[in-house]
XYZ file of C-alpha atoms in Angstrom:
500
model
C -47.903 -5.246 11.413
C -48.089 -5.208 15.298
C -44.194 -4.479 16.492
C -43.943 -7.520 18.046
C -43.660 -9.332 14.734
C -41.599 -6.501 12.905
C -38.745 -8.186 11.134
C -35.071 -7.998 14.009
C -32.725 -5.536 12.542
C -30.521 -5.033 15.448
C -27.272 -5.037 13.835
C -25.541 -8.439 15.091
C -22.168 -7.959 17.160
C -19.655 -9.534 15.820
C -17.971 -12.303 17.657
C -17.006 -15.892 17.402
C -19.960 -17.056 19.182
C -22.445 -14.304 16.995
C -21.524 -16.210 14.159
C -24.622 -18.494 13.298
C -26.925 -15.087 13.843
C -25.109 -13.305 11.314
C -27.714 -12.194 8.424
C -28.412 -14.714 6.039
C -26.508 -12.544 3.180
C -23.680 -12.521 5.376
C -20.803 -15.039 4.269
C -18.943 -16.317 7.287
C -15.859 -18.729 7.913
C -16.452 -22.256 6.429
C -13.669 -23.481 9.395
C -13.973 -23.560 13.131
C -11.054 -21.520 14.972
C -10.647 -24.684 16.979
C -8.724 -25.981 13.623
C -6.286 -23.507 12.928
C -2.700 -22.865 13.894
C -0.125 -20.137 13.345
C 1.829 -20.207 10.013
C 1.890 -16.892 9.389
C 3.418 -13.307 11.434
C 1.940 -10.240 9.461
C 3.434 -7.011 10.721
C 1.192 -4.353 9.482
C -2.713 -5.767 9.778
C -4.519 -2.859 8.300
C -7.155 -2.603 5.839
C -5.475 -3.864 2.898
C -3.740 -6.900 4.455
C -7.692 -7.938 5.309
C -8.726 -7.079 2.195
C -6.459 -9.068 0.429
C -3.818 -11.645 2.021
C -6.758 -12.199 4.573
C -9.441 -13.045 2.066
C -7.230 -15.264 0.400
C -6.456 -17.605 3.084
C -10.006 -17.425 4.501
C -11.138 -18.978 1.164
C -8.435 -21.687 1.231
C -8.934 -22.255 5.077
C -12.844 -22.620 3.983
C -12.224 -25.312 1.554
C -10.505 -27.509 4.608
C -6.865 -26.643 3.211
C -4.180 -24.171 4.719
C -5.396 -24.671 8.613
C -1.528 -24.369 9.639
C -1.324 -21.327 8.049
C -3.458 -19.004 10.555
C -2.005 -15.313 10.837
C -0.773 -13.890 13.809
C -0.541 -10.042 13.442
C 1.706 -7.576 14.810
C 3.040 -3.999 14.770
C 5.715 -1.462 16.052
C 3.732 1.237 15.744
C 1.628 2.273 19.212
C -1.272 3.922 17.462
C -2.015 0.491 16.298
C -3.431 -0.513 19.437
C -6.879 1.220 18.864
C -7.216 -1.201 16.000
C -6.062 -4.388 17.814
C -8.123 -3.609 20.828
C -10.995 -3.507 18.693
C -10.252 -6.565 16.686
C -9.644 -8.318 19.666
C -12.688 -7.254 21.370
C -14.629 -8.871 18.162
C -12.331 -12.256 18.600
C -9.945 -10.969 15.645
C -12.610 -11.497 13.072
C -13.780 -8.566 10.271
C -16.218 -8.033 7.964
C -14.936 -7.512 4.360
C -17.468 -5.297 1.926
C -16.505 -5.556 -1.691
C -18.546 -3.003 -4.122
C -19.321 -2.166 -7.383
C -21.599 0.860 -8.464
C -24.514 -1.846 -8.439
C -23.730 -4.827 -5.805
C -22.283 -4.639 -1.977
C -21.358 -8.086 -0.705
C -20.094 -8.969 2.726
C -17.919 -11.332 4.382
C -16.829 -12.042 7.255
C -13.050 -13.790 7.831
C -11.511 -15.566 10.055
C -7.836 -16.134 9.213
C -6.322 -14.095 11.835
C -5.913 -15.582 15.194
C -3.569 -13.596 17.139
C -2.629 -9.913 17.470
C 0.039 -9.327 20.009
C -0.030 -6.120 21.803
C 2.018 -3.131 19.539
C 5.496 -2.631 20.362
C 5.410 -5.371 22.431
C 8.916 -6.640 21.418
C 9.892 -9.381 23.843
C 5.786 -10.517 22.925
C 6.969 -9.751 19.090
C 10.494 -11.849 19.016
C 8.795 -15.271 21.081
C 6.213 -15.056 18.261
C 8.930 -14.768 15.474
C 10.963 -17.696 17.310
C 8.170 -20.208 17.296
C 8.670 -22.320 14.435
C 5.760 -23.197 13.483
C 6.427 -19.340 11.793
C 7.564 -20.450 8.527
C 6.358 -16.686 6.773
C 6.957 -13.353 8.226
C 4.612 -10.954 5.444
C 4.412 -6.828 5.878
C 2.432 -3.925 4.794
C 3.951 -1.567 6.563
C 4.019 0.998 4.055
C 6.548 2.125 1.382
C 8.294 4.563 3.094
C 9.359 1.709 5.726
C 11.752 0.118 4.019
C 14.500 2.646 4.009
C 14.935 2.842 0.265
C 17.584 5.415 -1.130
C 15.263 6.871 -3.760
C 18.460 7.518 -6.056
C 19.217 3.490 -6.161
C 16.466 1.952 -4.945
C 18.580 0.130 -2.240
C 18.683 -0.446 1.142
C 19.431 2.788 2.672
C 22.048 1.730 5.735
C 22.596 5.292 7.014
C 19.078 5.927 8.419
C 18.928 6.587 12.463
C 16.561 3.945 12.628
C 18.829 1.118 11.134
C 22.102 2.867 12.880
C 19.575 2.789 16.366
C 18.787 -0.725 15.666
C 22.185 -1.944 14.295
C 23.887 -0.246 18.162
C 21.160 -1.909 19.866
C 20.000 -5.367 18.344
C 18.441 -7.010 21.222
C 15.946 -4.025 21.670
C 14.712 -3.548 17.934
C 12.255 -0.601 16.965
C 12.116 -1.649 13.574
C 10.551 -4.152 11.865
C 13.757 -5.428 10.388
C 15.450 -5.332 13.491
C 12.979 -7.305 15.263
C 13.316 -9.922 12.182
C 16.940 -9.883 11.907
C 17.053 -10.281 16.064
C 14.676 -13.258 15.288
C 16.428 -14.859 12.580
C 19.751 -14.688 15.134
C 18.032 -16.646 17.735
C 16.977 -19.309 14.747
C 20.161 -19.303 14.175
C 21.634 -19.997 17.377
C 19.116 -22.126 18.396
C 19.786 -24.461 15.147
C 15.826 -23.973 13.949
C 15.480 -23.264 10.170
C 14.626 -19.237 9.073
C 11.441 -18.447 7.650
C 10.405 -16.580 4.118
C 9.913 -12.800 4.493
C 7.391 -11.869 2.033
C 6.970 -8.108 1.325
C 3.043 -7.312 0.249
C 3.784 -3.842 -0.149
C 3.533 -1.561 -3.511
C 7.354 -1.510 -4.177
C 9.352 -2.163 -7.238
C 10.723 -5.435 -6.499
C 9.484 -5.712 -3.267
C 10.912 -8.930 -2.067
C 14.467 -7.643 -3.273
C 13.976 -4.734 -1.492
C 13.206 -6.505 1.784
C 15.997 -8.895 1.487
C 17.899 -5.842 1.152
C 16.794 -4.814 4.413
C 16.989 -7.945 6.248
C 20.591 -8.675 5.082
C 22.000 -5.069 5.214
C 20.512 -4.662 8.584
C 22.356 -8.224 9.803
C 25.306 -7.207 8.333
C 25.980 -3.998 10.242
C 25.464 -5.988 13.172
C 27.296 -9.338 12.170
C 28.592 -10.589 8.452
C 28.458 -13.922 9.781
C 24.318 -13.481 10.575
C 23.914 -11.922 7.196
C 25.601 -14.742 5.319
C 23.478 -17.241 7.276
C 20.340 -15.248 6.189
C 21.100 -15.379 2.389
C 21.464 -18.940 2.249
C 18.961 -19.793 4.809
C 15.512 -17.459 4.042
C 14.068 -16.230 0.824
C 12.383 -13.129 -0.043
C 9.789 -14.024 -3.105
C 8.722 -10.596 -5.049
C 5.475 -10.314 -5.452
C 2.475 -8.106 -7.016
C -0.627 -6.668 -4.730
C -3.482 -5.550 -5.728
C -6.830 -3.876 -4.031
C -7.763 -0.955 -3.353
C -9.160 -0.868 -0.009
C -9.817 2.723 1.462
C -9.547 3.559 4.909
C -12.163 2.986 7.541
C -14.208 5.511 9.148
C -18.030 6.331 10.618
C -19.315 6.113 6.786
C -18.050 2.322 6.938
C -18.825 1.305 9.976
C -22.312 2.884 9.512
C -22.627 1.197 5.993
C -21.931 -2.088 7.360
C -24.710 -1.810 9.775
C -26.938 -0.716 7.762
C -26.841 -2.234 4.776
C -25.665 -5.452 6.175
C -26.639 -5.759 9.958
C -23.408 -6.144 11.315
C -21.661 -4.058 14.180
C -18.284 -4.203 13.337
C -15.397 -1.463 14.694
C -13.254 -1.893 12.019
C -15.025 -3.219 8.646
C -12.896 -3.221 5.418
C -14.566 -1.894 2.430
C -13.151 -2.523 -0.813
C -13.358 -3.092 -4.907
C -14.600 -6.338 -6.084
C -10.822 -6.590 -7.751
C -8.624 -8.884 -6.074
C -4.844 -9.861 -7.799
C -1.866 -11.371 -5.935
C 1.342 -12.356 -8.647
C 4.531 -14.140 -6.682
C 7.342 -15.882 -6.804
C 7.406 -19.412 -5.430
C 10.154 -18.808 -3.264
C 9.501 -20.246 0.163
C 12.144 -21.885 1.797
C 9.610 -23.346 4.898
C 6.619 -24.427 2.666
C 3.944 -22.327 1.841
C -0.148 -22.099 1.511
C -1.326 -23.463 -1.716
C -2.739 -20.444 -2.524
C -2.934 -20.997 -6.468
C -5.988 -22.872 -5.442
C -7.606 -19.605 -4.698
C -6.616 -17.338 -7.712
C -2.938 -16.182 -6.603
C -0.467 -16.535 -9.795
C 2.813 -17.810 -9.548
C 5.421 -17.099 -11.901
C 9.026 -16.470 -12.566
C 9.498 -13.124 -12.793
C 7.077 -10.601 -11.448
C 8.888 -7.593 -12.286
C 6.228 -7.150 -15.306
C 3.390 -7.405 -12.701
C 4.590 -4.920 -10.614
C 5.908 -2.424 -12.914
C 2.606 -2.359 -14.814
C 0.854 -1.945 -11.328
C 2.911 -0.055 -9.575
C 4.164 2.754 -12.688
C -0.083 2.688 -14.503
C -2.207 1.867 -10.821
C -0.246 3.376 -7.860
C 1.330 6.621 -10.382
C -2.218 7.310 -12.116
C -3.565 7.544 -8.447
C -0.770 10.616 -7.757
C -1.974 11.680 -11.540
C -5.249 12.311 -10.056
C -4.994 13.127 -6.388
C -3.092 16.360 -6.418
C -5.246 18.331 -8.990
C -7.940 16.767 -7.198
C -6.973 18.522 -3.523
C -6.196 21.451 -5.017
C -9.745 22.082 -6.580
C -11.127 20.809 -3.236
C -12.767 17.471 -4.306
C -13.380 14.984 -2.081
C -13.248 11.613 -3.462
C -11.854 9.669 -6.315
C -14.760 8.914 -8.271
C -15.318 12.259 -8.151
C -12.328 13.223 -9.049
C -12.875 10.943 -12.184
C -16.173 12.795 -13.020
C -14.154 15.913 -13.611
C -13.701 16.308 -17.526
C -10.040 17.977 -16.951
C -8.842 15.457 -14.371
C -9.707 11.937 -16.822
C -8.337 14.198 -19.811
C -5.330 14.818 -17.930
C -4.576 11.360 -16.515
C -5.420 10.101 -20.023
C -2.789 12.118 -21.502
C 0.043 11.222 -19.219
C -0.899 7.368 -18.489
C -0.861 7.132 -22.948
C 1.921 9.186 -23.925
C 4.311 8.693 -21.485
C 3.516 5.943 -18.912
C 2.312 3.336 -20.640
C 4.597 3.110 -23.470
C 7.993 2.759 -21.641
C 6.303 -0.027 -19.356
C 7.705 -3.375 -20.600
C 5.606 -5.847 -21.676
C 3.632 -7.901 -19.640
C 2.685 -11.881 -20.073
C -0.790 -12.455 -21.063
C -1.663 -8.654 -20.612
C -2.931 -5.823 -22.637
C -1.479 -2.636 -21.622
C -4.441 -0.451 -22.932
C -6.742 -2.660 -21.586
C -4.909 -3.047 -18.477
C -4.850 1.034 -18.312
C -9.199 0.766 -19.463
C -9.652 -1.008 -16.096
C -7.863 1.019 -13.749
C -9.713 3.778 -15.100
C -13.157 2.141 -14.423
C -11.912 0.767 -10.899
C -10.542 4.621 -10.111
C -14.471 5.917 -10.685
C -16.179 3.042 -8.811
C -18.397 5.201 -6.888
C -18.819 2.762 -4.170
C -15.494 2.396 -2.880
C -15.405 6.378 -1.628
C -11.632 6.726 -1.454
C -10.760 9.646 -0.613
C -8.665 12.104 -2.307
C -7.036 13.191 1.100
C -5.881 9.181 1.383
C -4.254 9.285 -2.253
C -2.303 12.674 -1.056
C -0.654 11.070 2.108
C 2.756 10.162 2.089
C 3.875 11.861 -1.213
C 7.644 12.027 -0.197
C 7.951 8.354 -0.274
C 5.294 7.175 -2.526
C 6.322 9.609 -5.558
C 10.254 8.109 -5.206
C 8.257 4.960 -5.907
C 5.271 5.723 -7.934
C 6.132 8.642 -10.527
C 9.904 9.159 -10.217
C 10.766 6.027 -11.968
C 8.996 6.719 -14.875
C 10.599 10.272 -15.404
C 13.782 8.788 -14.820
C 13.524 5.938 -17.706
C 11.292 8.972 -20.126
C 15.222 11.113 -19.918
C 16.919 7.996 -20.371
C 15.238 7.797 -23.634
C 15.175 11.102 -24.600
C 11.289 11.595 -24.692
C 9.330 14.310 -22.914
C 8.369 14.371 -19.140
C 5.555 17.674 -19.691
C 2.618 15.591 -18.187
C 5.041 13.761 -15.456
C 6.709 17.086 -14.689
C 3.391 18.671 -14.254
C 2.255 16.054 -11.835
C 5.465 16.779 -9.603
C 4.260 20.242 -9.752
C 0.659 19.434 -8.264
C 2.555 17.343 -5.778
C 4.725 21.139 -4.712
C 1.552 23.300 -5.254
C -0.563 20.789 -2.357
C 2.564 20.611 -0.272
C 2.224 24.869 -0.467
C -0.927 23.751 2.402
C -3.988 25.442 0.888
C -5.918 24.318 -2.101
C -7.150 27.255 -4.590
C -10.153 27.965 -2.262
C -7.523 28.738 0.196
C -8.917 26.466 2.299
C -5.977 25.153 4.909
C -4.476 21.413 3.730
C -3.902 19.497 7.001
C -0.846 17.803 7.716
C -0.637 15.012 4.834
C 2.760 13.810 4.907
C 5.254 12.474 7.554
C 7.636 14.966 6.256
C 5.105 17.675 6.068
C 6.559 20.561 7.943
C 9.750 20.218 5.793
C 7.529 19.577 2.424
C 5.233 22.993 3.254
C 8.737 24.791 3.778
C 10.508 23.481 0.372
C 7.020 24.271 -0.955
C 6.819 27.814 0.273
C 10.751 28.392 -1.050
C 10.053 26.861 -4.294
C 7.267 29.273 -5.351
C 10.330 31.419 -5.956
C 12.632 29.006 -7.006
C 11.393 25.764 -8.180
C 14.472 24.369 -7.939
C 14.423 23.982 -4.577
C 12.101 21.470 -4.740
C 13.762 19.065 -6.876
C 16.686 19.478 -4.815
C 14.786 16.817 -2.060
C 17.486 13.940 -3.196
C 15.568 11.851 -0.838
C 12.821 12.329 -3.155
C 14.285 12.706 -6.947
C 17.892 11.474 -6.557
C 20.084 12.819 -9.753
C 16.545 12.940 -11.228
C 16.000 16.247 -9.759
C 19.446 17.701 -11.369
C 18.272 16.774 -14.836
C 18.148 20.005 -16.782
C 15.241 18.887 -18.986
C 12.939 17.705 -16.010
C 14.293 21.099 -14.027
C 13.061 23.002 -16.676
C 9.612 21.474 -17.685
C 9.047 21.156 -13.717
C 9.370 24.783 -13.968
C 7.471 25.648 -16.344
C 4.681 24.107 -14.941
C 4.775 25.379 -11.117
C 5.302 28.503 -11.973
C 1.991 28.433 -14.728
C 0.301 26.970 -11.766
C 0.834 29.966 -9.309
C -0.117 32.035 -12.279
C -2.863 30.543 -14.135
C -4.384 27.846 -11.437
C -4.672 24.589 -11.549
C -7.780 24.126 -13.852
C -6.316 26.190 -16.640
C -3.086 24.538 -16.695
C -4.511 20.963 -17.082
C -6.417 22.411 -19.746
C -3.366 23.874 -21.490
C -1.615 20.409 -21.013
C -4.207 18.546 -22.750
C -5.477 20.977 -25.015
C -8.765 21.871 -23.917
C -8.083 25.328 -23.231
């Protein structure tokens, strides 16, 4: 074939007015950005919030309903501004990939409108004043929330919250700048808006009312009365797992799909959102597009965030020890499945309650299967990050309702162990673990002082709370670090599960 009639496979910038010469396998927004408007401030606009609250509204905004309900995103954190510029240099729109081991299909929404500059907080609290702002959702990450990991409450003696509580007309935080917004509602006689947490928390909502209100209340009683009659804070259950972006992703994308996109979202063809209908300034109607609502999601998010978001911390650590790279790869090492098996069966799964119209062992059969999709390529390193405020969350929890009930903790114990052992920074290779962890200077120094007394690990009360003076968890915690430093990680999970 002469070149001049070879097939175009330029990859196709994205941009409002690229949209029509996006490839024909490309789905693209079914609604002009002429007919939207702002409903929605998301503070956090990463890769899961597109993969998830995004796709949502794109769908409902593509069937002609939800137009008010456009997001406008923001952030407090500066390094977000790589990410904005580039979402704003592609008119705020972003290609979603969802994958299986046999299809890839891409989309490209458009439910995002606005993303004011990070940090910007005058820019930030004219946003949140608007009231056409009737929802104010976050990701912004479980350790933002400033949870006492003993009660699970709203944690007032953090410098941030005393910073912000001194100083409320300059908020750093994100609950400063909402509390500092819902003043000014207040003052001005406008109505408050629904804060809606989309983050992987054990009653999420709760948590962030928590926030909100304890926050107001340090600076004025009379502001955090208003707040608890005036806004609501619905709980909810997330659910996606949406790695992080790099070259692999942006190269896919091009490739595979002919799209030049900075910041494409890849992601698992699984998609679950469970709330409360709590929303005191009207809402999207987005049971029209899959999302349950329900009384109580406590179930939900138990079952997620206990089987899900503790069998990834089952996995990871063992995982970055033995230096593998990915998940599914992870989940193609005999030891690894045998080992997250063990613990998920005998002592996750059976003190989660039940669950309305669920299976827990066939709940536990998909997450397995949606761990080892080997399209999705997250990475190990990604399931590491952040263990001193995800395991609070994640595994703690559990060991903390096991000793309530008298039962063992071995395989939960054990995974706290793999969490010390990483933390040590170097896997068994003794190749050097890079920074993984906001805390991680203090984590490598506990680390390094617990290989000759574990205890001082458990001692983090940030971390374990009264969990970590248990003498049954102390002990089986023990047993395993120190079988660990002698016997390596391999041989340990074998012992554990009886393949040795």
């Amino acid at each position: 074939m002469p070149a001049d009639t070879l097939p175009d496979t330029t990859p196709v910038p994205l941009s409002l007015a690229n949209i029509d010469a996006l490839p024909g396998n490309v789905a693209r927004p079914r609604h002009s950005r002429e007919s939207l408007s702002a409903g929605i401030l998301h503070f956090g606009p990463g890769n899961f919030h597109r993969a998830h609250q995004q796709v949502y509204l794109d769908t409902l905004m593509g069937d002609g309903d939800a137009l008010d309900w456009a997001v406008v995103g923001a952030s407090v954190m500066p390094a977000d501004a790589a990410l904005r510029d580039t979402l704003v240099a592609q008119d705020l729109l972003g290609t979603v990939v969802s994958r299986t081991a046999d299809t890839s299909d891409a989309r490209v929404t458009g439910a995002m409108i606005d993303y004011l500059p990070p940090g910007d907080v005058g820019a930030i609290l004219a946003a949140l004043a608007d009231p056409a702002i009737r929802i104010v959702s976050t990701t912004v990450t479980e350790g933002g929330y400033f949870v006492d990991a003993d009660t699970g409450r709203f944690d007032d003696r953090q410098p941030a919250i005393r910073e912000d509580a001194a100083n409320p007309d300059a908020p750093k935080t994100v609950f400063g700048l909402i509390v500092r917004a819902l003043a000014a509602r207040r003052d001005a006689d406008l109505p408050a808006f629904t804060v809606m947490s989309c983050d992987n928390l054990p009653h999420n909502g709760a948590v962030a009312r928590g926030a909100v209100v304890g926050l107001a209340r340090l600076i004025d009683p009379a502001l955090a009365d208003w707040i608890e009659r005036n806004a609501s804070f619905p709980n909810g259950m997330v659910d996606r797992i949406a790695p992080a972006t790099g070259d692999r992703e942006r190269r896919l994308v091009r490739e595979e799909h002919g799209v030049e996109d900075g910041a494409p979202v890849f992601c698992e063809d699984y998609l679950q959102w469970v709330l409360e209908d709590k929303f005191v300034a009207g809402r999207p109607a987005l049971e029209k597009v899959g999302v349950e609502f329900v009384d109580d999601v406590a179930p939900f998010e138990t079952m997620k965030i206990r089987i899900l978001n503790g069998g990834h911390a089952l996995i990871a650590y063992p995982a970055g020890l033995l230096d593998i790279e990915f998940a599914h790869e992870a989940m193609q090492d005999p030891d690894i499945v045998a080992y997250l098996e063990q613990v998920e069966r005998t002592e996750i799964v059976p003190i989660v309650p039940p669950v309305p119209g669920t299976d827990l062992d066939d709940y536990l059969n998909r997450v397995t299967t949606r761990f080892a999709n080997p399209k999705i390529a997250d990475t190990v390193r990604r399931l590491c990050f952040d263990g001193s405020n995800r395991q609070p969350k994640f595994v703690v929890p559990s060991v903390r309702d096991r000793l309530a009930a008298d039962a063992p903790v071995d395989g939960l114990a054990l995974g706290s162990a793999l969490w010390c052992r990483y933390c040590y920074g170097e896997t068994e290779s003794g190749t050097m673990i890079r920074a993984n962890d906001p805390s991680w200077d203090r984590l490598v120094g506990v680390a390094h002082e617990a290989r000759k007394d574990p205890a001082a690990w458990l001692a983090m009360r940030d971390v374990y709370g009264t969990v970590g003076e248990d003498e049954r968890f102390g002990r089986a915690f023990s047993t395993a670090l120190e079988a660990l430093w002698r016997d390596g990680t391999r041989a340990v999970l074998r012992d554990y599960t009886g393949a040795g």
